């Protein structure tokens, strides 16, 4: 029996998706894999119905249907000020997950190094390895998750081909400041590296913070490969619609990677999602208010547990410090939370490269009733455990 690729020994299956399966098995409230328990805006549902009767059942253009790319470029320009050419600067992908893989394979040669901040979204290490690159990790500094510019400059001395920046960040909820982004840009310029960004939570940012699109920083466009998705903005994680945005030269190469990976994103869903891209600014204000309220409700519930937790500046994740519960490690704590408390989260160790204490990540993209039930179960279970 031949052996499978040794590349696959360097990473495990997704812990996030594994926790969803465990939650389902034990009938727990699933606050592990981050997706909303509510549907998209009515405009998208109506457009989806129309799309089913239209002529959208065969392949669209490989790099995205022209109508979708035109609407996407207009929406991006509206929020970033970038004048994008839909034919030059965009490839539509199956979610930001494919976009990241396309970006990595477009940017990297086998053996290249890629800087990843830790904690990080678990796909990045796997993406790097699958594209033949080697991740180098730069820990963010607790408690406020600042960047050690010394550590970052040192990492750049290893001549990386790219740095990955997830902003707003999963799992920490960090929203990078303009100053931080400019410092990253300066180092990327100095060492001639790409900046690959992952920005699906761009519209989920809380009071006092602002999402700054990296590509729109002065002089950044040509070295930035922006990966993004419609999943979180329009509550359509199952539609698998994302995109890569970059300079014409990069996009010409990225199109080839995307073409041979997936051919294209689902044509009827691209057509229907145009209705989302055309929603007015008030929609995005409403989305921010909705998540601000959920954040407030969930943080108040977590306070009842007596444990400490992170307060996100953006995105919809919280890391709860479960070290007081007396488990051997955070995986054991997360398993106990599913089975005994009835709430699923993701062990923090799957996001960190350095020792991280014991954290469990929960998301709050749920209806308030579900959040209240989850908060009650957590408080009750944790009190029992500490009892
Ligand atoms: N981004 C979400 C999370 O971190 C879900 C990602 C996924 O499973 N594709 O939980």
GROMACS .gro file of C-alpha atoms and ligand atoms in nm:
model
  397
    1UNK     CA    1   0.000   0.000   0.000
    2UNK     CA    2   0.166   0.331  -0.103
    3UNK     CA    3   0.194   0.603   0.158
    4UNK     CA    4   0.004   0.929   0.135
    5UNK     CA    5   0.187   1.261   0.110
    6UNK     CA    6   0.420   1.347   0.397
    7UNK     CA    7   0.291   1.707   0.372
    8UNK     CA    8  -0.023   1.583   0.546
    9UNK     CA    9   0.163   1.471   0.856
   10UNK     CA   10   0.252   1.832   0.934
   11UNK     CA   11  -0.103   1.935   1.030
   12UNK     CA   12  -0.417   1.777   1.170
   13UNK     CA   13  -0.782   1.797   1.072
   14UNK     CA   14  -0.953   2.122   1.160
   15UNK     CA   15  -1.019   2.133   1.534
   16UNK     CA   16  -1.296   2.389   1.470
   17UNK     CA   17  -1.490   2.161   1.236
   18UNK     CA   18  -1.419   1.867   1.472
   19UNK     CA   19  -1.579   2.056   1.762
   20UNK     CA   20  -1.891   2.116   1.550
   21UNK     CA   21  -1.920   1.740   1.498
   22UNK     CA   22  -1.872   1.682   1.873
   23UNK     CA   23  -2.137   1.945   1.954
   24UNK     CA   24  -2.386   1.773   1.722
   25UNK     CA   25  -2.308   1.433   1.870
   26UNK     CA   26  -2.374   1.555   2.226
   27UNK     CA   27  -2.657   1.791   2.142
   28UNK     CA   28  -2.461   2.083   2.284
   29UNK     CA   29  -2.514   2.447   2.193
   30UNK     CA   30  -2.253   2.500   1.924
   31UNK     CA   31  -2.047   2.811   1.993
   32UNK     CA   32  -1.740   2.654   1.829
   33UNK     CA   33  -1.745   2.696   1.448
   34UNK     CA   34  -1.827   3.060   1.388
   35UNK     CA   35  -2.141   3.095   1.181
   36UNK     CA   36  -2.474   3.267   1.253
   37UNK     CA   37  -2.791   3.083   1.348
   38UNK     CA   38  -2.995   3.339   1.155
   39UNK     CA   39  -3.043   3.376   0.782
   40UNK     CA   40  -2.940   3.637   0.528
   41UNK     CA   41  -3.134   3.957   0.465
   42UNK     CA   42  -3.466   3.915   0.282
   43UNK     CA   43  -3.325   4.085  -0.030
   44UNK     CA   44  -3.082   3.797  -0.077
   45UNK     CA   45  -3.350   3.532  -0.030
   46UNK     CA   46  -3.571   3.694  -0.292
   47UNK     CA   47  -3.278   3.727  -0.529
   48UNK     CA   48  -3.195   3.360  -0.472
   49UNK     CA   49  -3.549   3.260  -0.566
   50UNK     CA   50  -3.521   3.466  -0.884
   51UNK     CA   51  -3.179   3.318  -0.963
   52UNK     CA   52  -3.316   2.963  -0.954
   53UNK     CA   53  -3.547   3.051  -1.247
   54UNK     CA   54  -3.281   3.237  -1.443
   55UNK     CA   55  -3.012   3.113  -1.671
   56UNK     CA   56  -2.748   3.058  -1.402
   57UNK     CA   57  -2.722   2.682  -1.378
   58UNK     CA   58  -2.401   2.627  -1.573
   59UNK     CA   59  -2.047   2.744  -1.504
   60UNK     CA   60  -2.000   3.117  -1.473
   61UNK     CA   61  -1.679   3.277  -1.600
   62UNK     CA   62  -1.401   3.101  -1.408
   63UNK     CA   63  -1.286   3.406  -1.215
   64UNK     CA   64  -1.642   3.517  -1.132
   65UNK     CA   65  -1.951   3.622  -1.325
   66UNK     CA   66  -1.906   3.969  -1.476
   67UNK     CA   67  -2.222   4.099  -1.308
   68UNK     CA   68  -2.106   3.978  -0.967
   69UNK     CA   69  -1.754   4.119  -1.008
   70UNK     CA   70  -1.893   4.454  -1.121
   71UNK     CA   71  -2.119   4.476  -0.814
   72UNK     CA   72  -1.834   4.355  -0.591
   73UNK     CA   73  -1.588   4.613  -0.724
   74UNK     CA   74  -1.846   4.887  -0.667
   75UNK     CA   75  -1.913   4.772  -0.311
   76UNK     CA   76  -1.541   4.750  -0.229
   77UNK     CA   77  -1.479   5.095  -0.378
   78UNK     CA   78  -1.767   5.236  -0.171
   79UNK     CA   79  -1.604   5.124   0.154
   80UNK     CA   80  -1.232   5.142   0.080
   81UNK     CA   81  -1.202   5.424  -0.172
   82UNK     CA   82  -1.001   5.191  -0.401
   83UNK     CA   83  -1.088   5.228  -0.768
   84UNK     CA   84  -1.104   4.860  -0.863
   85UNK     CA   85  -1.140   4.725  -1.215
   86UNK     CA   86  -1.366   4.418  -1.194
   87UNK     CA   87  -1.180   4.259  -1.488
   88UNK     CA   88  -0.832   4.326  -1.352
   89UNK     CA   89  -0.833   4.312  -0.976
   90UNK     CA   90  -1.069   4.035  -0.860
   91UNK     CA   91  -1.102   3.657  -0.863
   92UNK     CA   92  -1.419   3.516  -0.710
   93UNK     CA   93  -1.350   3.205  -0.501
   94UNK     CA   94  -1.531   2.944  -0.292
   95UNK     CA   95  -1.510   3.139   0.034
   96UNK     CA   96  -1.213   3.314   0.189
   97UNK     CA   97  -1.083   2.963   0.261
   98UNK     CA   98  -1.014   2.906  -0.108
   99UNK     CA   99  -0.903   3.268  -0.147
  100UNK     CA  100  -0.629   3.213   0.114
  101UNK     CA  101  -0.510   2.895  -0.057
  102UNK     CA  102  -0.506   3.075  -0.392
  103UNK     CA  103  -0.313   3.367  -0.239
  104UNK     CA  104  -0.055   3.138  -0.081
  105UNK     CA  105  -0.004   2.931  -0.397
  106UNK     CA  106   0.018   3.247  -0.605
  107UNK     CA  107   0.274   3.414  -0.378
  108UNK     CA  108   0.496   3.131  -0.261
  109UNK     CA  109   0.757   2.898  -0.400
  110UNK     CA  110   0.824   2.567  -0.220
  111UNK     CA  111   1.052   2.640   0.075
  112UNK     CA  112   0.948   3.005   0.110
  113UNK     CA  113   0.877   3.136   0.458
  114UNK     CA  114   0.552   3.305   0.558
  115UNK     CA  115   0.503   3.510   0.875
  116UNK     CA  116   0.192   3.426   1.077
  117UNK     CA  117   0.093   3.609   1.396
  118UNK     CA  118   0.006   3.376   1.684
  119UNK     CA  119  -0.270   3.318   1.787
  120UNK     CA  120  -0.390   3.260   1.433
  121UNK     CA  121  -0.684   3.114   1.245
  122UNK     CA  122  -0.599   2.748   1.205
  123UNK     CA  123  -0.618   2.741   0.823
  124UNK     CA  124  -0.309   2.958   0.780
  125UNK     CA  125  -0.054   2.700   0.890
  126UNK     CA  126  -0.222   2.431   0.680
  127UNK     CA  127  -0.241   2.667   0.378
  128UNK     CA  128   0.129   2.747   0.411
  129UNK     CA  129   0.226   2.381   0.431
  130UNK     CA  130  -0.003   2.277   0.143
  131UNK     CA  131   0.152   2.543  -0.077
  132UNK     CA  132   0.500   2.417   0.013
  133UNK     CA  133   0.582   2.717   0.233
  134UNK     CA  134   0.696   2.721   0.592
  135UNK     CA  135   0.514   2.931   0.853
  136UNK     CA  136   0.720   3.140   1.098
  137UNK     CA  137   0.518   3.249   1.399
  138UNK     CA  138   0.535   3.586   1.572
  139UNK     CA  139   0.347   3.584   1.904
  140UNK     CA  140   0.123   3.881   1.982
  141UNK     CA  141   0.196   4.022   2.327
  142UNK     CA  142  -0.063   3.954   2.599
  143UNK     CA  143  -0.271   4.100   2.750
  144UNK     CA  144  -0.348   4.362   2.484
  145UNK     CA  145  -0.208   4.160   2.191
  146UNK     CA  146   0.029   4.427   2.072
  147UNK     CA  147   0.292   4.346   1.811
  148UNK     CA  148   0.652   4.324   1.929
  149UNK     CA  149   0.816   4.520   1.648
  150UNK     CA  150   1.147   4.371   1.748
  151UNK     CA  151   1.016   4.015   1.706
  152UNK     CA  152   0.850   4.109   1.378
  153UNK     CA  153   1.165   4.273   1.241
  154UNK     CA  154   1.359   3.960   1.338
  155UNK     CA  155   1.109   3.739   1.156
  156UNK     CA  156   1.146   3.958   0.846
  157UNK     CA  157   1.523   3.903   0.861
  158UNK     CA  158   1.448   3.540   0.765
  159UNK     CA  159   1.344   3.677   0.424
  160UNK     CA  160   0.979   3.566   0.421
  161UNK     CA  161   0.787   3.578   0.095
  162UNK     CA  162   0.473   3.699   0.270
  163UNK     CA  163   0.308   3.791   0.597
  164UNK     CA  164  -0.052   3.696   0.678
  165UNK     CA  165  -0.267   3.957   0.855
  166UNK     CA  166  -0.618   3.864   0.970
  167UNK     CA  167  -0.800   4.187   1.049
  168UNK     CA  168  -1.031   4.196   1.244
  169UNK     CA  169  -0.862   3.896   1.387
  170UNK     CA  170  -0.994   3.549   1.451
  171UNK     CA  171  -0.969   3.425   1.730
  172UNK     CA  172  -0.860   3.730   1.932
  173UNK     CA  173  -1.096   3.999   1.805
  174UNK     CA  174  -0.797   4.231   1.763
  175UNK     CA  175  -0.850   4.519   1.521
  176UNK     CA  176  -0.511   4.640   1.401
  177UNK     CA  177  -0.448   5.013   1.438
  178UNK     CA  178  -0.335   5.225   1.145
  179UNK     CA  179   0.005   5.262   1.311
  180UNK     CA  180   0.046   4.882   1.340
  181UNK     CA  181  -0.056   4.829   0.978
  182UNK     CA  182   0.184   5.100   0.860
  183UNK     CA  183   0.467   4.936   1.054
  184UNK     CA  184   0.386   4.602   0.890
  185UNK     CA  185   0.379   4.773   0.551
  186UNK     CA  186   0.717   4.940   0.611
  187UNK     CA  187   0.877   4.605   0.695
  188UNK     CA  188   0.710   4.433   0.398
  189UNK     CA  189   0.843   4.708   0.171
  190UNK     CA  190   1.189   4.692   0.318
  191UNK     CA  191   1.207   4.314   0.268
  192UNK     CA  192   0.998   4.305  -0.050
  193UNK     CA  193   0.733   4.068   0.088
  194UNK     CA  194   0.367   4.027   0.000
  195UNK     CA  195   0.104   4.110   0.261
  196UNK     CA  196  -0.175   3.853   0.243
  197UNK     CA  197  -0.476   3.975   0.437
  198UNK     CA  198  -0.789   3.791   0.549
  199UNK     CA  199  -1.068   4.039   0.621
  200UNK     CA  200  -1.406   3.861   0.636
  201UNK     CA  201  -1.505   4.047   0.955
  202UNK     CA  202  -1.442   4.393   0.803
  203UNK     CA  203  -1.797   4.508   0.885
  204UNK     CA  204  -1.810   4.358   1.237
  205UNK     CA  205  -1.615   4.616   1.438
  206UNK     CA  206  -1.709   4.759   1.779
  207UNK     CA  207  -1.724   5.113   1.915
  208UNK     CA  208  -1.389   5.286   1.939
  209UNK     CA  209  -1.230   5.074   1.666
  210UNK     CA  210  -1.207   5.106   1.292
  211UNK     CA  211  -1.127   4.849   1.027
  212UNK     CA  212  -0.859   4.980   0.793
  213UNK     CA  213  -0.832   4.787   0.466
  214UNK     CA  214  -0.463   4.711   0.419
  215UNK     CA  215  -0.472   4.751   0.041
  216UNK     CA  216  -0.591   5.110   0.080
  217UNK     CA  217  -0.286   5.221   0.282
  218UNK     CA  218  -0.065   5.456   0.082
  219UNK     CA  219   0.159   5.253  -0.151
  220UNK     CA  220   0.026   4.917  -0.028
  221UNK     CA  221  -0.193   4.804  -0.318
  222UNK     CA  222   0.067   4.632  -0.535
  223UNK     CA  223   0.206   4.411  -0.261
  224UNK     CA  224  -0.126   4.332  -0.091
  225UNK     CA  225  -0.326   4.022  -0.169
  226UNK     CA  226  -0.660   4.073   0.003
  227UNK     CA  227  -0.871   3.767   0.077
  228UNK     CA  228  -1.226   3.823   0.179
  229UNK     CA  229  -1.568   3.665   0.184
  230UNK     CA  230  -1.936   3.749   0.187
  231UNK     CA  231  -2.004   3.481   0.450
  232UNK     CA  232  -2.003   3.692   0.763
  233UNK     CA  233  -2.123   4.021   0.616
  234UNK     CA  234  -2.445   3.875   0.471
  235UNK     CA  235  -2.482   3.568   0.699
  236UNK     CA  236  -2.429   3.324   0.409
  237UNK     CA  237  -2.142   3.102   0.527
  238UNK     CA  238  -2.292   2.807   0.336
  239UNK     CA  239  -2.290   2.990   0.003
  240UNK     CA  240  -1.911   2.975  -0.007
  241UNK     CA  241  -1.853   3.307  -0.179
  242UNK     CA  242  -1.522   3.482  -0.138
  243UNK     CA  243  -1.267   3.665  -0.344
  244UNK     CA  244  -0.905   3.756  -0.394
  245UNK     CA  245  -0.832   4.122  -0.466
  246UNK     CA  246  -0.487   4.228  -0.585
  247UNK     CA  247  -0.292   4.405  -0.858
  248UNK     CA  248  -0.348   4.301  -1.219
  249UNK     CA  249  -0.013   4.119  -1.231
  250UNK     CA  250  -0.096   3.908  -0.923
  251UNK     CA  251  -0.455   3.843  -1.029
  252UNK     CA  252  -0.345   3.710  -1.369
  253UNK     CA  253  -0.153   3.437  -1.183
  254UNK     CA  254  -0.414   3.387  -0.910
  255UNK     CA  255  -0.680   3.316  -1.176
  256UNK     CA  256  -0.481   3.013  -1.290
  257UNK     CA  257  -0.456   2.870  -0.938
  258UNK     CA  258  -0.826   2.924  -0.877
  259UNK     CA  259  -0.922   2.776  -1.215
  260UNK     CA  260  -0.740   2.450  -1.152
  261UNK     CA  261  -0.852   2.426  -0.788
  262UNK     CA  262  -1.227   2.477  -0.829
  263UNK     CA  263  -1.313   2.620  -1.176
  264UNK     CA  264  -1.552   2.860  -1.013
  265UNK     CA  265  -1.790   2.958  -0.736
  266UNK     CA  266  -2.158   2.858  -0.765
  267UNK     CA  267  -2.318   3.061  -1.046
  268UNK     CA  268  -2.672   3.102  -0.905
  269UNK     CA  269  -2.532   3.211  -0.570
  270UNK     CA  270  -2.309   3.476  -0.730
  271UNK     CA  271  -2.616   3.610  -0.908
  272UNK     CA  272  -2.823   3.616  -0.587
  273UNK     CA  273  -2.547   3.773  -0.377
  274UNK     CA  274  -2.545   4.083  -0.598
  275UNK     CA  275  -2.852   4.189  -0.398
  276UNK     CA  276  -2.633   4.191  -0.086
  277UNK     CA  277  -2.356   4.392  -0.249
  278UNK     CA  278  -2.614   4.653  -0.348
  279UNK     CA  279  -2.758   4.697   0.003
  280UNK     CA  280  -2.737   5.054   0.135
  281UNK     CA  281  -2.495   5.172   0.404
  282UNK     CA  282  -2.773   5.140   0.663
  283UNK     CA  283  -2.749   4.760   0.630
  284UNK     CA  284  -2.389   4.765   0.753
  285UNK     CA  285  -2.478   4.998   1.040
  286UNK     CA  286  -2.752   4.754   1.138
  287UNK     CA  287  -2.508   4.462   1.125
  288UNK     CA  288  -2.266   4.643   1.354
  289UNK     CA  289  -2.547   4.724   1.597
  290UNK     CA  290  -2.671   4.365   1.591
  291UNK     CA  291  -2.330   4.223   1.677
  292UNK     CA  292  -2.255   4.499   1.933
  293UNK     CA  293  -2.569   4.396   2.118
  294UNK     CA  294  -2.481   4.024   2.101
  295UNK     CA  295  -2.131   4.104   2.222
  296UNK     CA  296  -2.269   4.295   2.520
  297UNK     CA  297  -2.518   4.020   2.609
  298UNK     CA  298  -2.259   3.744   2.584
  299UNK     CA  299  -1.987   3.928   2.778
  300UNK     CA  300  -2.235   4.002   3.057
  301UNK     CA  301  -2.324   3.632   3.071
  302UNK     CA  302  -1.957   3.532   3.079
  303UNK     CA  303  -1.901   3.770   3.370
  304UNK     CA  304  -2.141   3.546   3.568
  305UNK     CA  305  -1.896   3.255   3.534
  306UNK     CA  306  -1.635   3.445   3.737
  307UNK     CA  307  -1.366   3.349   3.483
  308UNK     CA  308  -1.173   3.604   3.279
  309UNK     CA  309  -1.216   3.647   2.904
  310UNK     CA  310  -1.102   3.860   2.612
  311UNK     CA  311  -1.314   4.156   2.499
  312UNK     CA  312  -1.316   4.162   2.119
  313UNK     CA  313  -1.262   4.485   1.926
  314UNK     CA  314  -1.405   4.320   1.616
  315UNK     CA  315  -1.530   3.984   1.478
  316UNK     CA  316  -1.744   3.764   1.704
  317UNK     CA  317  -1.515   3.550   1.917
  318UNK     CA  318  -1.428   3.551   2.287
  319UNK     CA  319  -1.154   3.350   2.456
  320UNK     CA  320  -1.251   3.229   2.804
  321UNK     CA  321  -0.969   3.146   3.044
  322UNK     CA  322  -1.062   2.802   3.179
  323UNK     CA  323  -0.738   2.727   3.365
  324UNK     CA  324  -0.919   2.753   3.703
  325UNK     CA  325  -1.133   2.448   3.612
  326UNK     CA  326  -0.842   2.216   3.687
  327UNK     CA  327  -0.819   2.016   3.365
  328UNK     CA  328  -0.499   1.871   3.226
  329UNK     CA  329  -0.522   2.090   2.917
  330UNK     CA  330  -0.769   2.305   2.725
  331UNK     CA  331  -0.876   2.016   2.499
  332UNK     CA  332  -0.993   1.825   2.806
  333UNK     CA  333  -1.169   2.139   2.934
  334UNK     CA  334  -1.343   2.192   2.597
  335UNK     CA  335  -1.455   1.827   2.589
  336UNK     CA  336  -1.594   1.856   2.939
  337UNK     CA  337  -1.777   2.177   2.845
  338UNK     CA  338  -1.947   1.996   2.554
  339UNK     CA  339  -2.038   1.682   2.742
  340UNK     CA  340  -2.113   1.814   3.092
  341UNK     CA  341  -2.206   2.177   3.048
  342UNK     CA  342  -2.367   2.137   2.704
  343UNK     CA  343  -2.181   2.419   2.530
  344UNK     CA  344  -1.919   2.369   2.257
  345UNK     CA  345  -1.618   2.598   2.209
  346UNK     CA  346  -1.277   2.549   2.049
  347UNK     CA  347  -0.966   2.472   2.257
  348UNK     CA  348  -0.740   2.777   2.240
  349UNK     CA  349  -0.430   2.566   2.180
  350UNK     CA  350  -0.541   2.508   1.822
  351UNK     CA  351  -0.485   2.879   1.754
  352UNK     CA  352  -0.154   2.931   1.937
  353UNK     CA  353   0.196   2.813   1.854
  354UNK     CA  354   0.341   2.920   2.189
  355UNK     CA  355   0.211   2.792   2.529
  356UNK     CA  356  -0.109   2.983   2.590
  357UNK     CA  357  -0.247   2.874   2.925
  358UNK     CA  358  -0.592   2.721   2.898
  359UNK     CA  359  -0.838   2.910   2.682
  360UNK     CA  360  -1.156   2.810   2.501
  361UNK     CA  361  -1.287   3.019   2.211
  362UNK     CA  362  -1.663   3.080   2.188
  363UNK     CA  363  -1.848   3.273   1.920
  364UNK     CA  364  -2.159   3.482   1.974
  365UNK     CA  365  -2.320   3.489   1.627
  366UNK     CA  366  -2.635   3.343   1.779
  367UNK     CA  367  -2.982   3.462   1.868
  368UNK     CA  368  -3.004   3.620   2.213
  369UNK     CA  369  -3.219   3.331   2.342
  370UNK     CA  370  -2.949   3.082   2.247
  371UNK     CA  371  -2.676   3.302   2.396
  372UNK     CA  372  -2.872   3.328   2.722
  373UNK     CA  373  -2.923   2.951   2.735
  374UNK     CA  374  -2.553   2.895   2.661
  375UNK     CA  375  -2.448   3.152   2.923
  376UNK     CA  376  -2.674   2.987   3.182
  377UNK     CA  377  -2.532   2.644   3.106
  378UNK     CA  378  -2.175   2.773   3.126
  379UNK     CA  379  -2.233   2.950   3.459
  380UNK     CA  380  -2.410   2.649   3.606
  381UNK     CA  381  -2.156   2.393   3.477
  382UNK     CA  382  -1.857   2.599   3.585
  383UNK     CA  383  -2.005   2.663   3.933
  384UNK     CA  384  -2.063   2.289   3.969
  385UNK     CA  385  -1.706   2.214   3.862
  386UNK     CA  386  -1.558   2.472   4.099
  387UNK     CA  387  -1.814   2.375   4.369
  388LIG     N1  388  -1.430   3.122   1.050
  388LIG     C1  389  -1.512   3.033   1.128
  388LIG     C2  390  -1.443   2.996   1.256
  388LIG     O1  391  -1.333   3.036   1.283
  388LIG     C3  392  -1.552   2.911   1.053
  388LIG     C4  393  -1.452   2.870   0.955
  388LIG     C5  394  -1.482   2.746   0.883
  388LIG     O2  395  -1.514   2.645   0.942
  388LIG     N2  396  -1.469   2.753   0.754
  388LIG     O3  397  -1.499   2.924   1.333
   0.00000   0.00000   0.00000
